[in-house]
CSV table of C-alpha atoms in Angstrom, one decimal:
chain,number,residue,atom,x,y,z
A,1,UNK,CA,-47.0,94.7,12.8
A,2,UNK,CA,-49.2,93.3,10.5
A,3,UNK,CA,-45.9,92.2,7.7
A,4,UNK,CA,-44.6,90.5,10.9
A,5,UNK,CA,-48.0,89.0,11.4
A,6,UNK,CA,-47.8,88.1,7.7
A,7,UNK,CA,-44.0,87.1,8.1
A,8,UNK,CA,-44.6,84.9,10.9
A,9,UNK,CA,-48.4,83.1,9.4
A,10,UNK,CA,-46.2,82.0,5.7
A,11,UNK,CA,-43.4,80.9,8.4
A,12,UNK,CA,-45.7,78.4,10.1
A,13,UNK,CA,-47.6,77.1,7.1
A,14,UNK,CA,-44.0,76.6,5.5
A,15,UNK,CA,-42.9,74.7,8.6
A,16,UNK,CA,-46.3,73.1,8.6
A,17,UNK,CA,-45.8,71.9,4.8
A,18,UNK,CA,-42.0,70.5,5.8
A,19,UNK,CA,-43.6,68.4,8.6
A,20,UNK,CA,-46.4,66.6,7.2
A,21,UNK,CA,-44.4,65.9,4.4
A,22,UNK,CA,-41.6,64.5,6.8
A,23,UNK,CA,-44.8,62.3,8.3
A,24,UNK,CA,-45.5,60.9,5.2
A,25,UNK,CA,-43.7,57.9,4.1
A,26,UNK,CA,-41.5,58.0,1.3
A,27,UNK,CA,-43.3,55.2,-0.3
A,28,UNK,CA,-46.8,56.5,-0.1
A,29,UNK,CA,-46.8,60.3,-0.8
A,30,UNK,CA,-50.2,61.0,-1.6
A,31,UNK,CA,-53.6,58.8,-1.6
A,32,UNK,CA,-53.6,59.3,-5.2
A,33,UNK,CA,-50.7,57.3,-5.9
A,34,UNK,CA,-52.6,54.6,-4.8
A,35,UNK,CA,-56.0,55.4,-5.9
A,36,UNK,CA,-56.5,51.6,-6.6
A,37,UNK,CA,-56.3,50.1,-3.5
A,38,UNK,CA,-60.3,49.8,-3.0
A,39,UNK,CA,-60.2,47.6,0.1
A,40,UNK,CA,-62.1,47.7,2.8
A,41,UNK,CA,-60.9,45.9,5.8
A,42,UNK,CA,-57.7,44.2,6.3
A,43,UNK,CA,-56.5,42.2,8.6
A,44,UNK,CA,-52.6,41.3,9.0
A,45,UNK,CA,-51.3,38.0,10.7
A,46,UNK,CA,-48.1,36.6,12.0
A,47,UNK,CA,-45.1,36.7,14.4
A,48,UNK,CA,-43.0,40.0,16.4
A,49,UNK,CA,-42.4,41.0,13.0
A,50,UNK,CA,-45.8,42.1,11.1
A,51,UNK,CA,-46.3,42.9,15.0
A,52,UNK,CA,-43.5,45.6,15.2
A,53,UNK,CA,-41.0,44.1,17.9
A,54,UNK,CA,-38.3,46.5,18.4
A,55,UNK,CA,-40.1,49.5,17.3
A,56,UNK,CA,-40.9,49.8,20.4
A,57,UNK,CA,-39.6,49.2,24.2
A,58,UNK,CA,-38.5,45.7,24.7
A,59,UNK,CA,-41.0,45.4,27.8
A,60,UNK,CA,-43.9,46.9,25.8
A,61,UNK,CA,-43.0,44.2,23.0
A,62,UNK,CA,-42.5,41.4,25.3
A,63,UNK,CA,-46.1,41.4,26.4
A,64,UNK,CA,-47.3,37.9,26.3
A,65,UNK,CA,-50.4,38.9,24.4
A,66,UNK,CA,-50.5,41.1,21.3
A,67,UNK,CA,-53.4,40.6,18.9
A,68,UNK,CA,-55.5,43.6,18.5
A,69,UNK,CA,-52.4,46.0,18.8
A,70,UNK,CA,-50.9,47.8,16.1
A,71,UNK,CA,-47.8,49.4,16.7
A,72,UNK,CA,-47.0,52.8,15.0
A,73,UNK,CA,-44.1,52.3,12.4
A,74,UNK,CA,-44.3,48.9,12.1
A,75,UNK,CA,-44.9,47.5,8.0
A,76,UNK,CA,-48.5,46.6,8.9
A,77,UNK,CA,-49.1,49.7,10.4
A,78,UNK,CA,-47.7,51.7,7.3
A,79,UNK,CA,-49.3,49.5,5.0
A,80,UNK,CA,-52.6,50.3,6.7
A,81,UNK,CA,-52.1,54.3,6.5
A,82,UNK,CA,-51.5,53.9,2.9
A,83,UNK,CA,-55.1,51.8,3.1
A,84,UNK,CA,-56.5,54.3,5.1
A,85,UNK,CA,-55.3,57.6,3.2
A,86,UNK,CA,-56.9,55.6,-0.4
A,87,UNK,CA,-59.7,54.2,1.0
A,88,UNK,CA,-60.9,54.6,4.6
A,89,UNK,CA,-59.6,50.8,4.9
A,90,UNK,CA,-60.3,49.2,8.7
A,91,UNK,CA,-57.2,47.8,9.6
A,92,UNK,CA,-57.7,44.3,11.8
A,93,UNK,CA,-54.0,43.6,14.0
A,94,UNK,CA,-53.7,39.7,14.6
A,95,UNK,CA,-50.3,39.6,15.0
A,96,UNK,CA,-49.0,38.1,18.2
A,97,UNK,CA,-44.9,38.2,18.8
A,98,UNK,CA,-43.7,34.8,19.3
A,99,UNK,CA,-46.4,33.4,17.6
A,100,UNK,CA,-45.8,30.2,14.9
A,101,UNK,CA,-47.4,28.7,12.3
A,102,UNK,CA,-48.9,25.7,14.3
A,103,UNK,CA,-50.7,28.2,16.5
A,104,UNK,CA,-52.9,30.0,13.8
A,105,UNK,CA,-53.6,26.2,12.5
A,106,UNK,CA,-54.8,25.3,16.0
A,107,UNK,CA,-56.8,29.0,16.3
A,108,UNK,CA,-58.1,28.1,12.5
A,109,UNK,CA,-59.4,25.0,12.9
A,110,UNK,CA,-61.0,25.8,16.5
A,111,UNK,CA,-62.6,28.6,14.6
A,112,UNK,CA,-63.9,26.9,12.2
A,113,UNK,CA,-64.8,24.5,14.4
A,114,UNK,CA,-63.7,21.3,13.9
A,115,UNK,CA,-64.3,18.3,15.7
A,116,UNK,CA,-60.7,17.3,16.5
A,117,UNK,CA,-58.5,20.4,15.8
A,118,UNK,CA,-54.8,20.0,15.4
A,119,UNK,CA,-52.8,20.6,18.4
A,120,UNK,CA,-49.3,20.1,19.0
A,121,UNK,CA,-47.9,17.6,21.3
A,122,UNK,CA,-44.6,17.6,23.4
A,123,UNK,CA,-44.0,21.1,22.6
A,124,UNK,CA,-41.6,22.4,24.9
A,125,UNK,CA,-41.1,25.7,22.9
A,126,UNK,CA,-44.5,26.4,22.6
A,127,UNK,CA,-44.9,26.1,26.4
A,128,UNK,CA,-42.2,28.1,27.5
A,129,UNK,CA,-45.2,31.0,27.7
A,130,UNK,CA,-48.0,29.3,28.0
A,131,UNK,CA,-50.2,32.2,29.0
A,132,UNK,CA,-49.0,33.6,25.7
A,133,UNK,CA,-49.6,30.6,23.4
A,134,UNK,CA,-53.1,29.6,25.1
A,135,UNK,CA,-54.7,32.9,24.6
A,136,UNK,CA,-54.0,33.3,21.2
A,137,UNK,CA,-55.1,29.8,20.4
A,138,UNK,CA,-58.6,30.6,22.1
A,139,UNK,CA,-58.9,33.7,19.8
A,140,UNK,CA,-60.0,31.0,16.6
A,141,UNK,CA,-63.4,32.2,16.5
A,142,UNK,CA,-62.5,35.8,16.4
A,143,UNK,CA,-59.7,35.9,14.0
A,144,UNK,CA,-62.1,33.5,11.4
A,145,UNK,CA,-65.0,36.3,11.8
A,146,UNK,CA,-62.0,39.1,10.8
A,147,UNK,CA,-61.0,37.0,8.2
A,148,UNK,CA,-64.1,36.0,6.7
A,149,UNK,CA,-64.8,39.6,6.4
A,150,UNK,CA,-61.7,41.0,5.1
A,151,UNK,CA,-60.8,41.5,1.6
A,152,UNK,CA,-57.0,42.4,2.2
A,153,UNK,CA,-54.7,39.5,4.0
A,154,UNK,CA,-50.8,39.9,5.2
A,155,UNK,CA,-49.3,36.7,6.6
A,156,UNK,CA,-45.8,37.0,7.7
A,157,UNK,CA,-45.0,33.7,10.5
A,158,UNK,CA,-42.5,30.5,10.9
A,159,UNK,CA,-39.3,32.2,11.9
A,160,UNK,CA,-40.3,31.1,15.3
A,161,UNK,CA,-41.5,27.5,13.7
A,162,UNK,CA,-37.5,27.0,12.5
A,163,UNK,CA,-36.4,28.0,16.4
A,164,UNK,CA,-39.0,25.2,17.5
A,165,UNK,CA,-37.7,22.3,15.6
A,166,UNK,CA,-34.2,23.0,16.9
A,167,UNK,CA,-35.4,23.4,20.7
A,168,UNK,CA,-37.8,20.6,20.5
A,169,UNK,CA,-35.6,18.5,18.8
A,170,UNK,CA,-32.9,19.1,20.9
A,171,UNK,CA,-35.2,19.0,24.3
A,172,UNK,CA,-36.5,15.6,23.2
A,173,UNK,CA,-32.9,14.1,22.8
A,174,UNK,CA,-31.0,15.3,25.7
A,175,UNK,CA,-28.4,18.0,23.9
A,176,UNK,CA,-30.4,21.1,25.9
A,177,UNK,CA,-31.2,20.9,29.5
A,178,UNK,CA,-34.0,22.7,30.6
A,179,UNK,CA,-33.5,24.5,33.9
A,180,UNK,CA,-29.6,25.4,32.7
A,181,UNK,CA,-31.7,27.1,28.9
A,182,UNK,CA,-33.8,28.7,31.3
A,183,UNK,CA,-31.5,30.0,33.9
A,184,UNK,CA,-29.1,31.5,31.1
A,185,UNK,CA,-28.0,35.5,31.9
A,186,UNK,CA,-25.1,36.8,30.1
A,187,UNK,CA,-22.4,36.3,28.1
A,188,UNK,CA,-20.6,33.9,30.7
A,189,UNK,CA,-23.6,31.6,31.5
A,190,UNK,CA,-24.4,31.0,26.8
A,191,UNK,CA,-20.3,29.8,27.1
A,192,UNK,CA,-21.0,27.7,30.3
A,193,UNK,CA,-23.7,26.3,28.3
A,194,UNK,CA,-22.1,25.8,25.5
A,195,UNK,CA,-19.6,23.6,27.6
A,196,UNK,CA,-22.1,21.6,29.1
A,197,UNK,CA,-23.9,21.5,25.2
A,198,UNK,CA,-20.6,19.7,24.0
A,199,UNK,CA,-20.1,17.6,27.2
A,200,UNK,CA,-23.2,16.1,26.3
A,201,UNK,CA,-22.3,15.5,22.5
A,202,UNK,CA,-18.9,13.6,23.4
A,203,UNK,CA,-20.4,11.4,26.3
A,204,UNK,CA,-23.3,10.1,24.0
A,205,UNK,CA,-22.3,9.7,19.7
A,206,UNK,CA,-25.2,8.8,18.8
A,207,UNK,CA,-27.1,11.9,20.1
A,208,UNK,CA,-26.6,13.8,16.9
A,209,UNK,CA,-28.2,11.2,15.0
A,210,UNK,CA,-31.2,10.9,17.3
A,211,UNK,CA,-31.0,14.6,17.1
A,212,UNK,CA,-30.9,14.6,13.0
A,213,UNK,CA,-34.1,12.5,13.0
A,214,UNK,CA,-36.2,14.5,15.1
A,215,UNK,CA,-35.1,17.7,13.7
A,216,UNK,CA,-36.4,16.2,10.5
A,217,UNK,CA,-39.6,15.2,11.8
A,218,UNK,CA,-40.2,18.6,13.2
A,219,UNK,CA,-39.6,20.4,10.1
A,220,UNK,CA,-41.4,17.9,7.7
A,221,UNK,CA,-44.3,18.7,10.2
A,222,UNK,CA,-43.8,22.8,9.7
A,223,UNK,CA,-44.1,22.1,6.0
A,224,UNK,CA,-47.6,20.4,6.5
A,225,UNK,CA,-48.7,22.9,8.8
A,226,UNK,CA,-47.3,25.7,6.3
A,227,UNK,CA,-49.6,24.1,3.5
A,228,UNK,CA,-52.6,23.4,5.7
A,229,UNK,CA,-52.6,27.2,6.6
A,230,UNK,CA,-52.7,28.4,3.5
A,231,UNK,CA,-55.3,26.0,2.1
A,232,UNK,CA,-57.6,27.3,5.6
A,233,UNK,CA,-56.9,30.8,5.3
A,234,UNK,CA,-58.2,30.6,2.0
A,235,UNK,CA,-61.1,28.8,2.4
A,236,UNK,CA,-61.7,31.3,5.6
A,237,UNK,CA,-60.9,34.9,3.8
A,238,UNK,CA,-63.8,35.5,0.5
A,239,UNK,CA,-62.9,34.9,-3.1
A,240,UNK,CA,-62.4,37.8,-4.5
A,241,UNK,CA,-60.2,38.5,-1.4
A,242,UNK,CA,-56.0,39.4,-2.2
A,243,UNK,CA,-53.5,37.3,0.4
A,244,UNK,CA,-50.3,38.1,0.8
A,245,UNK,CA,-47.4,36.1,2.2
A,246,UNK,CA,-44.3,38.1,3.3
A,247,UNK,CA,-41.2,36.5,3.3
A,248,UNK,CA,-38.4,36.8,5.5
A,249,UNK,CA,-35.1,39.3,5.8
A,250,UNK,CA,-31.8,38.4,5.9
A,251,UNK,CA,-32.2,38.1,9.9
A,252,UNK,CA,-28.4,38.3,10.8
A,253,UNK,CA,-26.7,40.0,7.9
A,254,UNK,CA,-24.2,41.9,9.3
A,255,UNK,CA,-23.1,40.0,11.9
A,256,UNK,CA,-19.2,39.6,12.0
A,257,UNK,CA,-16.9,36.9,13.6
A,258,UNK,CA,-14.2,38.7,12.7
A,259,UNK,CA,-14.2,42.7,13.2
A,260,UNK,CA,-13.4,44.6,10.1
A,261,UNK,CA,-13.9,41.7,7.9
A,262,UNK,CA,-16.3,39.9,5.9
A,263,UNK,CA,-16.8,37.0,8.0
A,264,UNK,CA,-19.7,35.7,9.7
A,265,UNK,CA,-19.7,31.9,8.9
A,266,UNK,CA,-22.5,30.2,10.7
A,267,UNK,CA,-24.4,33.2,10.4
A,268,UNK,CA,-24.4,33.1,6.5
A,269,UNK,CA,-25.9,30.0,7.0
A,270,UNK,CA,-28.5,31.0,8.7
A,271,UNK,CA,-29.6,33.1,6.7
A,272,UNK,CA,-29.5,31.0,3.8
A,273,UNK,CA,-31.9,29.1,5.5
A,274,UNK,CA,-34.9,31.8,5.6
A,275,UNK,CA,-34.0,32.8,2.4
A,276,UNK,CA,-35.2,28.9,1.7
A,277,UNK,CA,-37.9,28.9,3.6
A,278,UNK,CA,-39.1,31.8,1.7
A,279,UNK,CA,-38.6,29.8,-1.3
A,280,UNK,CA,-41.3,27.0,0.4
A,281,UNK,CA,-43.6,30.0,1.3
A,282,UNK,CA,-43.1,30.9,-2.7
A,283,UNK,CA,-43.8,27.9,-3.6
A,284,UNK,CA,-47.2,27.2,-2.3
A,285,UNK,CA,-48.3,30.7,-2.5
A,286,UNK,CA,-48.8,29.8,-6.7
A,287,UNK,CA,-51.4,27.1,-5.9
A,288,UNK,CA,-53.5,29.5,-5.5
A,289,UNK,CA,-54.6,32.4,-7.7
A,290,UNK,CA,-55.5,34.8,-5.1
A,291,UNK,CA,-52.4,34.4,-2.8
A,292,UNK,CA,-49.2,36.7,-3.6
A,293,UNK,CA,-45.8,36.4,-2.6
A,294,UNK,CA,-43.4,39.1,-1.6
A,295,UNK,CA,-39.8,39.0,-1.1
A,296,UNK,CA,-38.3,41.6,1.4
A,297,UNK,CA,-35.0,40.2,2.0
A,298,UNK,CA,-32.8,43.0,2.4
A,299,UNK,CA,-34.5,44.4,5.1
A,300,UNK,CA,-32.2,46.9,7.3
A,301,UNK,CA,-32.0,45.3,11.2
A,302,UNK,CA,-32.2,47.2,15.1
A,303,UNK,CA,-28.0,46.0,15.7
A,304,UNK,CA,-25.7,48.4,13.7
A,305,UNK,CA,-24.2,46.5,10.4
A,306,UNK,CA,-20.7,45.4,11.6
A,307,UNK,CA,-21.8,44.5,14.7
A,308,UNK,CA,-19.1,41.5,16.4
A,309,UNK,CA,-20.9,38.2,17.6
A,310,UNK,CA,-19.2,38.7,20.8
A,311,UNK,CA,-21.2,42.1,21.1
A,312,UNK,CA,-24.1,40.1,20.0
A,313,UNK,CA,-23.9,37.4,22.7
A,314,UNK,CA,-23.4,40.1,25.4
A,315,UNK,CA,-26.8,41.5,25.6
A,316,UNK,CA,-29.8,38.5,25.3
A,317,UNK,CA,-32.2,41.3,25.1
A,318,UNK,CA,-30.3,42.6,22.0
A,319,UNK,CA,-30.0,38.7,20.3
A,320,UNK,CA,-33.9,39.2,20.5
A,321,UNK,CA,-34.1,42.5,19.2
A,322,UNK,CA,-31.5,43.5,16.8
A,323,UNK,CA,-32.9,40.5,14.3
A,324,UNK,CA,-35.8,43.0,13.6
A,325,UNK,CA,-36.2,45.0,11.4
A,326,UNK,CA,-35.4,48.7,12.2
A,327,UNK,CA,-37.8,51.7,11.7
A,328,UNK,CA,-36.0,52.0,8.5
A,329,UNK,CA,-36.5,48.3,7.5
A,330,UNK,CA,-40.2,48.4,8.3
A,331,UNK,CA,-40.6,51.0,5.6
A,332,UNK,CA,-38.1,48.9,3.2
A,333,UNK,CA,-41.1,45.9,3.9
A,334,UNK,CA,-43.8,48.1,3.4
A,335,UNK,CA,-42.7,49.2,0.3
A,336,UNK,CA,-42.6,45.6,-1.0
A,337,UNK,CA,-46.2,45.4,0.1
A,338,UNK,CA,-47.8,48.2,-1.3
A,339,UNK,CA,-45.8,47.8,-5.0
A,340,UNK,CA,-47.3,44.7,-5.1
A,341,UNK,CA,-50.6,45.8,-4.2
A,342,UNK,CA,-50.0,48.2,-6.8
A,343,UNK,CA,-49.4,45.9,-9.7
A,344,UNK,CA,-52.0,43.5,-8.4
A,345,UNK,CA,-54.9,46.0,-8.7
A,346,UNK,CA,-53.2,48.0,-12.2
C-alpha cells in the first residue's frame, strides 16, 4: 500500500512538473531569464490587437468598451506575466478594440487638459459606435494618471486609422452609401455592393479623383496625429520611463485568389501597406531616446494559411477575426517584446 502511495505521490508531482511547464510560455521559462526587467507598473495601449480580439468569443470581444480588460493569452497579457514572474510588475490594460490613433490624441489632450483639445470632425467611421468611441475619449484623465505613473509603455494602434481614411474618404465623396455598408449580410449582399460601388464609379469620372484628394487629406492628417501622440505620450509617461511601439503583422498573408497557388494580388498589397506604416511608426520612434520600435511582422493569423478569398468573404464575422493574430501569433508578438526588453535593460 504504501509503494502504491509512493507510486501514485511521484506520479502526480511528475504530471504536476509536465503542466506548469506546458503553462509557461516558451519565451519566458523562468523569472530568472529576465531578472532585469525592474519595472514597476505598466500600462499597454492600442487597438483589438494589444487587446486580444479573437482570443476570445467574438461577442466577448465585440464589447463596445474594453479598457481596463486584459484578456488571457493575448501579447500584453503575456508580456505582463513575464513582468509579473521578474518583478511583481502592475499591469495597467488601456486597450480598447476598434480604437485609433485620433482617439487617444483626443483622450491625451482632454487629460492633460487643454483648452481646445483636438477632435475630429465629419468622422463617419469613428461614429459608427459612438457609445464605443465616446467613452473611451472621456477616459483622458484616467489613462494620463496610468501613464504618468508607469515606467513600462506598449503602444500598438492605426490599423483602424488606415480603414478610416478609406471609409471617410469614400463616405465624403459618394463611392459608399451608408444604409447599403450598414445593411451588408453575407457573401451575396458584399457582391451587390460591389455592383452598386462600380455603378457609382462609371456614372461620375471624376469621383476617383475627388476620392484620391480626400484619401490624401485623411492620411496626411494620421501622420500628424501619429507624431503628436508620440510627442504627448512622452511628455505624459516619466523620463526614465521605456516606450515601446509595436508594429504591425502581415494582416492577410495567406490569403489566396487562387486555391493551391501563390496568388493573392490585392492582398499583397495590403500588406505592403502596414508593412509601411510600420516604417512611419519606425521612423518617429528614433526622435526620441526612450521610445523603441519592434517589428512583429510575421505574426501567425485566426484564418488557416491557404485560406480562398471567397471563403474569406463568406463569413463577415471571420473578415474581422481571422486578421488577428492567433494564440500562437500572440506569443510570436510577445516574444518580440520581451527580447527587446531584454536588450534594452542588458
Amino acid at each position: 500500500m504504501k509503494r502504491t502511495l509512493k507510486t501514485l505521490t511521484s506520479i502526480a508531482l511528475v504530471v504536476l512538473m509536465v503542466l506548469s511547464t506546458l503553462s509557461i510560455s516558451a519565451f519566458a521559462a523562468t523569472s530568472n531569464e529576465h531578472k532585469n526587467l525592474k519595472y514597476k507598473k505598466y500600462t499597454y495601449l492600442g487597438d483589438s490587437i494589444p487587446f486580444g480580439y479573437g482570443l476570445v468569443s467574438q461577442e466577448a470581444s465585440s464589447d463596445p468598451f474594453s479598457v481596463g480588460v486584459r484578456v488571457q493569452g493575448s501579447y500584453t497579457d503575456l508580456v505582463g506575466d513575464v513582468l509579473e514572474a521578474s518583478n511583481h510588475t502592475k499591469v495597467q490594460p488601456a486597450a480598447s478594440s476598434g480604437s485609433r490613433v485620433c482617439d487617444y490624441r483626443i483622450l491625451f489632450e482632454r487629460g492633460l487638459g487643454y483648452k481646445n483639445p483636438y477632435d475630429r470632425v465629419n468622422d463617419w467611421y469613428g461614429m459608427r459606435k459612438p457609445e464605443r468611441t465616446i467613452r473611451l475619449r472621456a477616459m483622458g484623465p484616467d489613462i494620463v494618471k496610468w501613464l504618468s505613473d508607469s515606467d513600462l509603455v506598449t503602444f500598438q494602434c492605426g490599423l483602424n486609422d488606415i480603414t478610416a481614411c478609406l471609409i471617410n474618404a469614400a463616405y465624403a465623396t459618394g463611392i459608399i452609401d451608408l444604409d447599403a455598408l450598414q445593411s451588408i449580410d453575407g457573401l451575396q449582399d458584399v457582391l451587390n455592393y460591389l455592383v452598386f460601388a462600380f455603378g457609382n464609379l462609371k456614372n461620375d469620372p471624376i469621383i476617383v479623383d475627388n476620392f484620391l484628394t480626400v484619401f490624401a487629406q485623411e492620411v496626411a492628417e494620421l501622420r500628424r496625429n501619429i507624431r503628436i501622440v508620440m510627442k504627448e505620450l512622452v511628455q505624459i509617461a516619466p523620463e526614465n520611463a521605456d516606450i515601446l511601439v509595436v508594429g504591425y503583422h502581415k494582416a492577410v498573408q495567406g490569403i489566396r485568389v487562387i486555391p493551391g497557388t501563390d496568388r493573392s494580388f490585392l492582398f499583397d498589397v495590403v500588406d505592403e501597406v502596414l508593412m509601411s506604416f510600420n516604417s512611419y511608426y519606425r521612423t518617429v520612434s528614433k526622435k526620441y531616446g526612450n521610445v523603441y520600435y519592434v517589428d512583429a511582422p510575421d505574426a501567425e493569423v485566426v484564418y488557416p494559411k491557404g485560406t480562398t478569398v471567397f471563403e474569406w468573404l463568406s463569413d463577415t464575422s471571420f473578415i474581422l477575426m481571422g486578421v488577428h493574430p492567433s494564440a500562437k501569433g500572440h506569443k510570436y508578438i510577445a516574444k518580440q517584446v520581451i527580447n527587446k526588453l531584454d536588450e534594452i535593460n542588458s
